[in-house]
């Protein structure tokens, strides 16, 4: 095998794993399209531990610089490559990229993350990062004392609403169907807040604004009436699309195509393959959690490779 370990992805999880792998002297190759992960689009990340405020682009650059500081001796960095497939090889695994390159290693760590499911209505793209945001933990405090809207009535939507209630003036949650998908106890607790309003049968029709978001228009599907809510921010929580298509049929995944892992070790259903971050069936989606899970995986990988 050419490498001890292949790491796929260079968001917070892959970057953290690469640094730890290099420090442990594991012969490693990091393969990714780009550095940074989902937060690269955020204008101001305020919850990356040790940094009070940093743009998503700057955070991605910081990941890259940290990883490249270890490149050369035991760590190879292959950026600009998109994963095509993986397959089992004698004593390890082979990874093929869409650019025609291939790599082999004894172990594999998947940290390819996920993409936010985008809201596809007029104004949503125009006002993205100008009031339309996809990460409350990253950007929520920027909307202090504002009236905001949360789109999505699942657990993620209600958890986002709960976070926002700590500093916004009010939160209105819009759910397209006639019932919330969140756990009943979660929905009931959040809706009990005096500054919280839940609206069912609300089909988003348009995001309006000038330089910044000013309102949301939705159709009440029970009556057919269009209604407009004044809002300074729109937080979209309509799901994640995990970047895991290349391991379909190879690893066990849940109904959302997230890789199922053992949370104690980050091991997948295939011995020799670990996964961490938003590509997995992790309970919460955060940069710090992804990085921590990847370090946990790396510690287990090191022990497994050196115990044989």
PDB file of N, CA and C in Angstrom, residues 103-190:
ATOM      1  N   UNK A 103      -5.515   6.200  -5.640  1.00  0.00           N
ATOM      2  CA  UNK A 103      -4.662   6.141  -4.463  1.00  0.00           C
ATOM      3  C   UNK A 103      -5.032   4.884  -3.671  1.00  0.00           C
ATOM      4  N   UNK A 104      -4.027   4.302  -3.009  1.00  0.00           N
ATOM      5  CA  UNK A 104      -4.269   3.120  -2.191  1.00  0.00           C
ATOM      6  C   UNK A 104      -3.732   3.335  -0.782  1.00  0.00           C
ATOM      7  N   UNK A 105      -4.448   2.761   0.192  1.00  0.00           N
ATOM      8  CA  UNK A 105      -4.018   2.897   1.586  1.00  0.00           C
ATOM      9  C   UNK A 105      -4.567   1.747   2.408  1.00  0.00           C
ATOM     10  N   UNK A 106      -3.994   1.574   3.581  1.00  0.00           N
ATOM     11  CA  UNK A 106      -4.441   0.536   4.499  1.00  0.00           C
ATOM     12  C   UNK A 106      -5.757   0.909   5.176  1.00  0.00           C
ATOM     13  N   UNK A 107      -5.995   2.208   5.356  1.00  0.00           N
ATOM     14  CA  UNK A 107      -7.196   2.675   6.056  1.00  0.00           C
ATOM     15  C   UNK A 107      -7.760   3.896   5.350  1.00  0.00           C
ATOM     16  N   UNK A 108      -9.021   4.155   5.616  1.00  0.00           N
ATOM     17  CA  UNK A 108      -9.728   5.242   4.943  1.00  0.00           C
ATOM     18  C   UNK A 108     -10.586   5.999   5.955  1.00  0.00           C
ATOM     19  N   UNK A 109     -10.482   7.333   5.923  1.00  0.00           N
ATOM     20  CA  UNK A 109     -11.326   8.190   6.764  1.00  0.00           C
ATOM     21  C   UNK A 109     -12.131   9.109   5.858  1.00  0.00           C
ATOM     22  N   UNK A 110     -13.447   9.002   5.933  1.00  0.00           N
ATOM     23  CA  UNK A 110     -14.338   9.789   5.087  1.00  0.00           C
ATOM     24  C   UNK A 110     -14.855  10.986   5.864  1.00  0.00           C
ATOM     25  N   UNK A 111     -14.544  12.196   5.377  1.00  0.00           N
ATOM     26  CA  UNK A 111     -14.996  13.437   6.020  1.00  0.00           C
ATOM     27  C   UNK A 111     -15.514  14.394   4.941  1.00  0.00           C
ATOM     28  N   UNK A 112     -16.308  13.856   4.034  1.00  0.00           N
ATOM     29  CA  UNK A 112     -16.740  14.629   2.865  1.00  0.00           C
ATOM     30  C   UNK A 112     -17.911  15.565   3.142  1.00  0.00           C
ATOM     31  N   UNK A 113     -18.423  15.558   4.362  1.00  0.00           N
ATOM     32  CA  UNK A 113     -19.424  16.538   4.762  1.00  0.00           C
ATOM     33  C   UNK A 113     -20.756  16.416   4.059  1.00  0.00           C
ATOM     34  N   UNK A 114     -21.450  17.533   4.000  1.00  0.00           N
ATOM     35  CA  UNK A 114     -22.781  17.579   3.407  1.00  0.00           C
ATOM     36  C   UNK A 114     -23.013  18.961   2.827  1.00  0.00           C
ATOM     37  N   UNK A 115     -24.048  19.065   2.035  1.00  0.00           N
ATOM     38  CA  UNK A 115     -24.446  20.351   1.471  1.00  0.00           C
ATOM     39  C   UNK A 115     -25.829  20.699   1.996  1.00  0.00           C
ATOM     40  N   UNK A 116     -26.043  21.967   2.315  1.00  0.00           N
ATOM     41  CA  UNK A 116     -27.356  22.397   2.772  1.00  0.00           C
ATOM     42  C   UNK A 116     -28.363  22.327   1.624  1.00  0.00           C
ATOM     43  N   UNK A 117     -29.525  21.768   1.904  1.00  0.00           N
ATOM     44  CA  UNK A 117     -30.595  21.790   0.903  1.00  0.00           C
ATOM     45  C   UNK A 117     -31.072  23.233   0.778  1.00  0.00           C
ATOM     46  N   UNK A 118     -30.981  23.775  -0.414  1.00  0.00           N
ATOM     47  CA  UNK A 118     -31.263  25.190  -0.624  1.00  0.00           C
ATOM     48  C   UNK A 118     -32.762  25.460  -0.822  1.00  0.00           C
ATOM     49  N   UNK A 119     -33.178  26.608  -0.356  1.00  0.00           N
ATOM     50  CA  UNK A 119     -34.536  27.090  -0.571  1.00  0.00           C
ATOM     51  C   UNK A 119     -34.622  27.631  -1.994  1.00  0.00           C
ATOM     52  N   UNK A 120     -35.546  27.099  -2.777  1.00  0.00           N
ATOM     53  CA  UNK A 120     -35.638  27.462  -4.194  1.00  0.00           C
ATOM     54  C   UNK A 120     -36.924  28.231  -4.467  1.00  0.00           C
ATOM     55  N   UNK A 121     -36.898  29.502  -4.071  1.00  0.00           N
ATOM     56  CA  UNK A 121     -38.009  30.414  -4.352  1.00  0.00           C
ATOM     57  C   UNK A 121     -37.397  31.745  -4.781  1.00  0.00           C
ATOM     58  N   UNK A 122     -38.165  32.591  -5.462  1.00  0.00           N
ATOM     59  CA  UNK A 122     -37.632  33.907  -5.845  1.00  0.00           C
ATOM     60  C   UNK A 122     -37.085  34.671  -4.638  1.00  0.00           C
ATOM     61  N   UNK A 123     -35.897  35.208  -4.777  1.00  0.00           N
ATOM     62  CA  UNK A 123     -35.271  35.987  -3.720  1.00  0.00           C
ATOM     63  C   UNK A 123     -34.331  35.203  -2.836  1.00  0.00           C
ATOM     64  N   UNK A 124     -34.478  33.866  -2.792  1.00  0.00           N
ATOM     65  CA  UNK A 124     -33.647  33.068  -1.887  1.00  0.00           C
ATOM     66  C   UNK A 124     -32.181  33.127  -2.272  1.00  0.00           C
ATOM     67  N   UNK A 125     -31.895  32.981  -3.544  1.00  0.00           N
ATOM     68  CA  UNK A 125     -30.505  33.047  -3.996  1.00  0.00           C
ATOM     69  C   UNK A 125     -29.985  34.480  -3.957  1.00  0.00           C
ATOM     70  N   UNK A 126     -30.837  35.413  -4.347  1.00  0.00           N
ATOM     71  CA  UNK A 126     -30.436  36.820  -4.380  1.00  0.00           C
ATOM     72  C   UNK A 126     -30.008  37.323  -3.007  1.00  0.00           C
ATOM     73  N   UNK A 127     -30.730  36.881  -1.955  1.00  0.00           N
ATOM     74  CA  UNK A 127     -30.458  37.388  -0.618  1.00  0.00           C
ATOM     75  C   UNK A 127     -29.687  36.410   0.258  1.00  0.00           C
ATOM     76  N   UNK A 128     -29.087  35.377  -0.354  1.00  0.00           N
ATOM     77  CA  UNK A 128     -28.251  34.478   0.425  1.00  0.00           C
ATOM     78  C   UNK A 128     -27.063  35.264   0.984  1.00  0.00           C
ATOM     79  N   UNK A 129     -26.840  35.086   2.289  1.00  0.00           N
ATOM     80  CA  UNK A 129     -25.825  35.839   3.037  1.00  0.00           C
ATOM     81  C   UNK A 129     -26.142  37.326   3.123  1.00  0.00           C
ATOM     82  N   UNK A 130     -27.361  37.683   2.754  1.00  0.00           N
ATOM     83  CA  UNK A 130     -27.863  39.046   2.951  1.00  0.00           C
ATOM     84  C   UNK A 130     -29.196  38.968   3.705  1.00  0.00           C
ATOM     85  N   UNK A 131     -29.237  38.017   4.616  1.00  0.00           N
ATOM     86  CA  UNK A 131     -30.444  37.784   5.395  1.00  0.00           C
ATOM     87  C   UNK A 131     -30.933  36.363   5.311  1.00  0.00           C
ATOM     88  N   UNK A 132     -30.686  35.688   4.186  1.00  0.00           N
ATOM     89  CA  UNK A 132     -31.009  34.273   4.055  1.00  0.00           C
ATOM     90  C   UNK A 132     -29.764  33.478   4.430  1.00  0.00           C
ATOM     91  N   UNK A 133     -29.851  32.692   5.490  1.00  0.00           N
ATOM     92  CA  UNK A 133     -28.687  31.965   5.985  1.00  0.00           C
ATOM     93  C   UNK A 133     -29.051  30.516   6.267  1.00  0.00           C
ATOM     94  N   UNK A 134     -28.022  29.676   6.316  1.00  0.00           N
ATOM     95  CA  UNK A 134     -28.216  28.244   6.476  1.00  0.00           C
ATOM     96  C   UNK A 134     -27.517  27.680   7.709  1.00  0.00           C
ATOM     97  N   UNK A 135     -27.057  28.554   8.593  1.00  0.00           N
ATOM     98  CA  UNK A 135     -26.386  28.085   9.804  1.00  0.00           C
ATOM     99  C   UNK A 135     -26.633  29.061  10.948  1.00  0.00           C
ATOM    100  N   UNK A 136     -27.555  28.719  11.826  1.00  0.00           N
ATOM    101  CA  UNK A 136     -27.869  29.601  12.951  1.00  0.00           C
ATOM    102  C   UNK A 136     -26.705  29.716  13.926  1.00  0.00           C
ATOM    103  N   UNK A 137     -25.999  28.620  14.147  1.00  0.00           N
ATOM    104  CA  UNK A 137     -24.875  28.663  15.078  1.00  0.00           C
ATOM    105  C   UNK A 137     -23.766  29.564  14.563  1.00  0.00           C
ATOM    106  N   UNK A 138     -23.607  29.604  13.224  1.00  0.00           N
ATOM    107  CA  UNK A 138     -22.567  30.458  12.644  1.00  0.00           C
ATOM    108  C   UNK A 138     -22.969  31.921  12.648  1.00  0.00           C
ATOM    109  N   UNK A 139     -24.206  32.192  12.204  1.00  0.00           N
ATOM    110  CA  UNK A 139     -24.610  33.562  11.890  1.00  0.00           C
ATOM    111  C   UNK A 139     -25.707  34.137  12.776  1.00  0.00           C
ATOM    112  N   UNK A 140     -26.296  33.321  13.622  1.00  0.00           N
ATOM    113  CA  UNK A 140     -27.433  33.763  14.417  1.00  0.00           C
ATOM    114  C   UNK A 140     -27.242  35.038  15.203  1.00  0.00           C
ATOM    115  N   UNK A 141     -26.113  35.193  15.926  1.00  0.00           N
ATOM    116  CA  UNK A 141     -25.930  36.404  16.730  1.00  0.00           C
ATOM    117  C   UNK A 141     -25.924  37.698  15.927  1.00  0.00           C
ATOM    118  N   UNK A 142     -25.724  37.613  14.617  1.00  0.00           N
ATOM    119  CA  UNK A 142     -25.760  38.811  13.781  1.00  0.00           C
ATOM    120  C   UNK A 142     -27.173  39.385  13.695  1.00  0.00           C
ATOM    121  N   UNK A 143     -28.168  38.611  14.126  1.00  0.00           N
ATOM    122  CA  UNK A 143     -29.569  39.015  13.999  1.00  0.00           C
ATOM    123  C   UNK A 143     -30.184  39.367  15.356  1.00  0.00           C
ATOM    124  N   UNK A 144     -29.339  39.753  16.294  1.00  0.00           N
ATOM    125  CA  UNK A 144     -29.797  40.146  17.620  1.00  0.00           C
ATOM    126  C   UNK A 144     -30.835  41.266  17.535  1.00  0.00           C
ATOM    127  N   UNK A 145     -31.945  41.076  18.271  1.00  0.00           N
ATOM    128  CA  UNK A 145     -33.040  42.054  18.361  1.00  0.00           C
ATOM    129  C   UNK A 145     -33.819  42.230  17.055  1.00  0.00           C
ATOM    130  N   UNK A 146     -33.699  41.273  16.149  1.00  0.00           N
ATOM    131  CA  UNK A 146     -34.469  41.330  14.907  1.00  0.00           C
ATOM    132  C   UNK A 146     -35.597  40.304  14.931  1.00  0.00           C
ATOM    133  N   UNK A 147     -36.622  40.549  14.145  1.00  0.00           N
ATOM    134  CA  UNK A 147     -37.669  39.551  13.902  1.00  0.00           C
ATOM    135  C   UNK A 147     -37.168  38.640  12.794  1.00  0.00           C
ATOM    136  N   UNK A 148     -37.163  37.328  13.047  1.00  0.00           N
ATOM    137  CA  UNK A 148     -36.618  36.401  12.059  1.00  0.00           C
ATOM    138  C   UNK A 148     -37.607  35.271  11.784  1.00  0.00           C
ATOM    139  N   UNK A 149     -37.375  34.606  10.661  1.00  0.00           N
ATOM    140  CA  UNK A 149     -38.194  33.468  10.242  1.00  0.00           C
ATOM    141  C   UNK A 149     -37.310  32.237  10.128  1.00  0.00           C
ATOM    142  N   UNK A 150     -37.827  31.107  10.598  1.00  0.00           N
ATOM    143  CA  UNK A 150     -37.173  29.821  10.396  1.00  0.00           C
ATOM    144  C   UNK A 150     -38.031  29.014   9.436  1.00  0.00           C
ATOM    145  N   UNK A 151     -37.436  28.475   8.398  1.00  0.00           N
ATOM    146  CA  UNK A 151     -38.154  27.642   7.439  1.00  0.00           C
ATOM    147  C   UNK A 151     -37.804  26.188   7.708  1.00  0.00           C
ATOM    148  N   UNK A 152     -38.795  25.390   8.073  1.00  0.00           N
ATOM    149  CA  UNK A 152     -38.563  23.980   8.352  1.00  0.00           C
ATOM    150  C   UNK A 152     -39.040  23.590   9.724  1.00  0.00           C
ATOM    151  N   UNK A 153     -39.923  22.591   9.791  1.00  0.00           N
ATOM    152  CA  UNK A 153     -40.522  22.191  11.060  1.00  0.00           C
ATOM    153  C   UNK A 153     -40.039  20.864  11.607  1.00  0.00           C
ATOM    154  N   UNK A 154     -38.834  20.451  11.202  1.00  0.00           N
ATOM    155  CA  UNK A 154     -38.240  19.254  11.784  1.00  0.00           C
ATOM    156  C   UNK A 154     -37.463  19.603  13.038  1.00  0.00           C
ATOM    157  N   UNK A 155     -36.753  18.626  13.591  1.00  0.00           N
ATOM    158  CA  UNK A 155     -35.967  18.881  14.795  1.00  0.00           C
ATOM    159  C   UNK A 155     -34.943  19.987  14.579  1.00  0.00           C
ATOM    160  N   UNK A 156     -34.311  19.994  13.391  1.00  0.00           N
ATOM    161  CA  UNK A 156     -33.301  21.025  13.114  1.00  0.00           C
ATOM    162  C   UNK A 156     -33.924  22.413  13.128  1.00  0.00           C
ATOM    163  N   UNK A 157     -35.125  22.539  12.580  1.00  0.00           N
ATOM    164  CA  UNK A 157     -35.802  23.825  12.565  1.00  0.00           C
ATOM    165  C   UNK A 157     -36.122  24.321  13.962  1.00  0.00           C
ATOM    166  N   UNK A 158     -36.610  23.418  14.803  1.00  0.00           N
ATOM    167  CA  UNK A 158     -36.965  23.820  16.164  1.00  0.00           C
ATOM    168  C   UNK A 158     -35.719  24.063  17.016  1.00  0.00           C
ATOM    169  N   UNK A 159     -34.661  23.309  16.778  1.00  0.00           N
ATOM    170  CA  UNK A 159     -33.419  23.558  17.507  1.00  0.00           C
ATOM    171  C   UNK A 159     -32.832  24.911  17.115  1.00  0.00           C
ATOM    172  N   UNK A 160     -32.946  25.248  15.840  1.00  0.00           N
ATOM    173  CA  UNK A 160     -32.504  26.563  15.379  1.00  0.00           C
ATOM    174  C   UNK A 160     -33.339  27.660  16.016  1.00  0.00           C
ATOM    175  N   UNK A 161     -34.653  27.465  16.039  1.00  0.00           N
ATOM    176  CA  UNK A 161     -35.534  28.448  16.658  1.00  0.00           C
ATOM    177  C   UNK A 161     -35.173  28.653  18.130  1.00  0.00           C
ATOM    178  N   UNK A 162     -34.885  27.560  18.830  1.00  0.00           N
ATOM    179  CA  UNK A 162     -34.531  27.659  20.247  1.00  0.00           C
ATOM    180  C   UNK A 162     -33.257  28.486  20.433  1.00  0.00           C
ATOM    181  N   UNK A 163     -32.271  28.280  19.544  1.00  0.00           N
ATOM    182  CA  UNK A 163     -31.052  29.085  19.622  1.00  0.00           C
ATOM    183  C   UNK A 163     -31.353  30.565  19.396  1.00  0.00           C
ATOM    184  N   UNK A 164     -32.155  30.841  18.382  1.00  0.00           N
ATOM    185  CA  UNK A 164     -32.427  32.222  17.988  1.00  0.00           C
ATOM    186  C   UNK A 164     -33.236  32.972  19.046  1.00  0.00           C
ATOM    187  N   UNK A 165     -34.066  32.273  19.779  1.00  0.00           N
ATOM    188  CA  UNK A 165     -34.884  32.922  20.804  1.00  0.00           C
ATOM    189  C   UNK A 165     -34.034  33.572  21.902  1.00  0.00           C
ATOM    190  N   UNK A 166     -32.784  33.140  22.013  1.00  0.00           N
ATOM    191  CA  UNK A 166     -31.911  33.687  23.057  1.00  0.00           C
ATOM    192  C   UNK A 166     -31.542  35.143  22.796  1.00  0.00           C
ATOM    193  N   UNK A 167     -31.586  35.583  21.519  1.00  0.00           N
ATOM    194  CA  UNK A 167     -31.141  36.947  21.237  1.00  0.00           C
ATOM    195  C   UNK A 167     -31.970  37.701  20.209  1.00  0.00           C
ATOM    196  N   UNK A 168     -32.847  37.037  19.479  1.00  0.00           N
ATOM    197  CA  UNK A 168     -33.679  37.761  18.513  1.00  0.00           C
ATOM    198  C   UNK A 168     -34.917  38.341  19.200  1.00  0.00           C
ATOM    199  N   UNK A 169     -35.579  39.248  18.516  1.00  0.00           N
ATOM    200  CA  UNK A 169     -36.800  39.855  19.047  1.00  0.00           C
ATOM    201  C   UNK A 169     -37.952  38.878  18.992  1.00  0.00           C
ATOM    202  N   UNK A 170     -38.075  38.162  17.874  1.00  0.00           N
ATOM    203  CA  UNK A 170     -39.113  37.148  17.735  1.00  0.00           C
ATOM    204  C   UNK A 170     -38.709  36.148  16.670  1.00  0.00           C
ATOM    205  N   UNK A 171     -39.289  34.959  16.754  1.00  0.00           N
ATOM    206  CA  UNK A 171     -39.038  33.904  15.772  1.00  0.00           C
ATOM    207  C   UNK A 171     -40.381  33.358  15.283  1.00  0.00           C
ATOM    208  N   UNK A 172     -40.539  33.304  13.971  1.00  0.00           N
ATOM    209  CA  UNK A 172     -41.704  32.667  13.361  1.00  0.00           C
ATOM    210  C   UNK A 172     -41.222  31.474  12.558  1.00  0.00           C
ATOM    211  N   UNK A 173     -41.718  30.295  12.883  1.00  0.00           N
ATOM    212  CA  UNK A 173     -41.321  29.083  12.187  1.00  0.00           C
ATOM    213  C   UNK A 173     -42.409  28.679  11.201  1.00  0.00           C
ATOM    214  N   UNK A 174     -42.009  28.471   9.944  1.00  0.00           N
ATOM    215  CA  UNK A 174     -42.950  28.102   8.893  1.00  0.00           C
ATOM    216  C   UNK A 174     -42.747  26.653   8.489  1.00  0.00           C
ATOM    217  N   UNK A 175     -43.824  25.872   8.556  1.00  0.00           N
ATOM    218  CA  UNK A 175     -43.792  24.461   8.177  1.00  0.00           C
ATOM    219  C   UNK A 175     -44.782  24.238   7.042  1.00  0.00           C
ATOM    220  N   UNK A 176     -44.310  23.602   5.954  1.00  0.00           N
ATOM    221  CA  UNK A 176     -45.145  23.503   4.751  1.00  0.00           C
ATOM    222  C   UNK A 176     -46.324  22.552   4.900  1.00  0.00           C
ATOM    223  N   UNK A 177     -46.226  21.555   5.783  1.00  0.00           N
ATOM    224  CA  UNK A 177     -47.320  20.584   5.928  1.00  0.00           C
ATOM    225  C   UNK A 177     -48.220  20.957   7.100  1.00  0.00           C
ATOM    226  N   UNK A 178     -49.192  20.076   7.369  1.00  0.00           N
ATOM    227  CA  UNK A 178     -50.165  20.373   8.430  1.00  0.00           C
ATOM    228  C   UNK A 178     -49.732  19.882   9.807  1.00  0.00           C
ATOM    229  N   UNK A 179     -48.502  19.419   9.905  1.00  0.00           N
ATOM    230  CA  UNK A 179     -47.975  19.011  11.218  1.00  0.00           C
ATOM    231  C   UNK A 179     -46.464  19.193  11.230  1.00  0.00           C
ATOM    232  N   UNK A 180     -45.927  19.368  12.422  1.00  0.00           N
ATOM    233  CA  UNK A 180     -44.486  19.504  12.574  1.00  0.00           C
ATOM    234  C   UNK A 180     -43.841  18.124  12.550  1.00  0.00           C
ATOM    235  N   UNK A 181     -42.649  18.035  11.993  1.00  0.00           N
ATOM    236  CA  UNK A 181     -41.934  16.768  11.937  1.00  0.00           C
ATOM    237  C   UNK A 181     -41.018  16.574  13.139  1.00  0.00           C
ATOM    238  N   UNK A 182     -40.839  17.617  13.918  1.00  0.00           N
ATOM    239  CA  UNK A 182     -39.986  17.527  15.104  1.00  0.00           C
ATOM    240  C   UNK A 182     -40.631  16.641  16.161  1.00  0.00           C
ATOM    241  N   UNK A 183     -39.808  16.158  17.091  1.00  0.00           N
ATOM    242  CA  UNK A 183     -40.343  15.418  18.223  1.00  0.00           C
ATOM    243  C   UNK A 183     -41.368  16.288  18.939  1.00  0.00           C
ATOM    244  N   UNK A 184     -42.483  15.703  19.336  1.00  0.00           N
ATOM    245  CA  UNK A 184     -43.582  16.463  19.921  1.00  0.00           C
ATOM    246  C   UNK A 184     -43.138  17.272  21.133  1.00  0.00           C
ATOM    247  N   UNK A 185     -42.313  16.673  21.987  1.00  0.00           N
ATOM    248  CA  UNK A 185     -41.889  17.372  23.198  1.00  0.00           C
ATOM    249  C   UNK A 185     -40.991  18.565  22.859  1.00  0.00           C
ATOM    250  N   UNK A 186     -40.171  18.427  21.803  1.00  0.00           N
ATOM    251  CA  UNK A 186     -39.313  19.535  21.380  1.00  0.00           C
ATOM    252  C   UNK A 186     -40.142  20.681  20.837  1.00  0.00           C
ATOM    253  N   UNK A 187     -41.086  20.354  19.959  1.00  0.00           N
ATOM    254  CA  UNK A 187     -41.944  21.386  19.366  1.00  0.00           C
ATOM    255  C   UNK A 187     -42.752  22.098  20.445  1.00  0.00           C
ATOM    256  N   UNK A 188     -43.318  21.346  21.364  1.00  0.00           N
ATOM    257  CA  UNK A 188     -44.158  21.925  22.418  1.00  0.00           C
ATOM    258  C   UNK A 188     -43.357  22.880  23.299  1.00  0.00           C
ATOM    259  N   UNK A 189     -42.151  22.480  23.658  1.00  0.00           N
ATOM    260  CA  UNK A 189     -41.319  23.311  24.546  1.00  0.00           C
ATOM    261  C   UNK A 189     -40.938  24.620  23.873  1.00  0.00           C
ATOM    262  N   UNK A 190     -40.520  24.553  22.593  1.00  0.00           N
ATOM    263  CA  UNK A 190     -40.087  25.764  21.896  1.00  0.00           C
ATOM    264  C   UNK A 190     -41.268  26.688  21.632  1.00  0.00           C
TER     265      UNK A 190
END
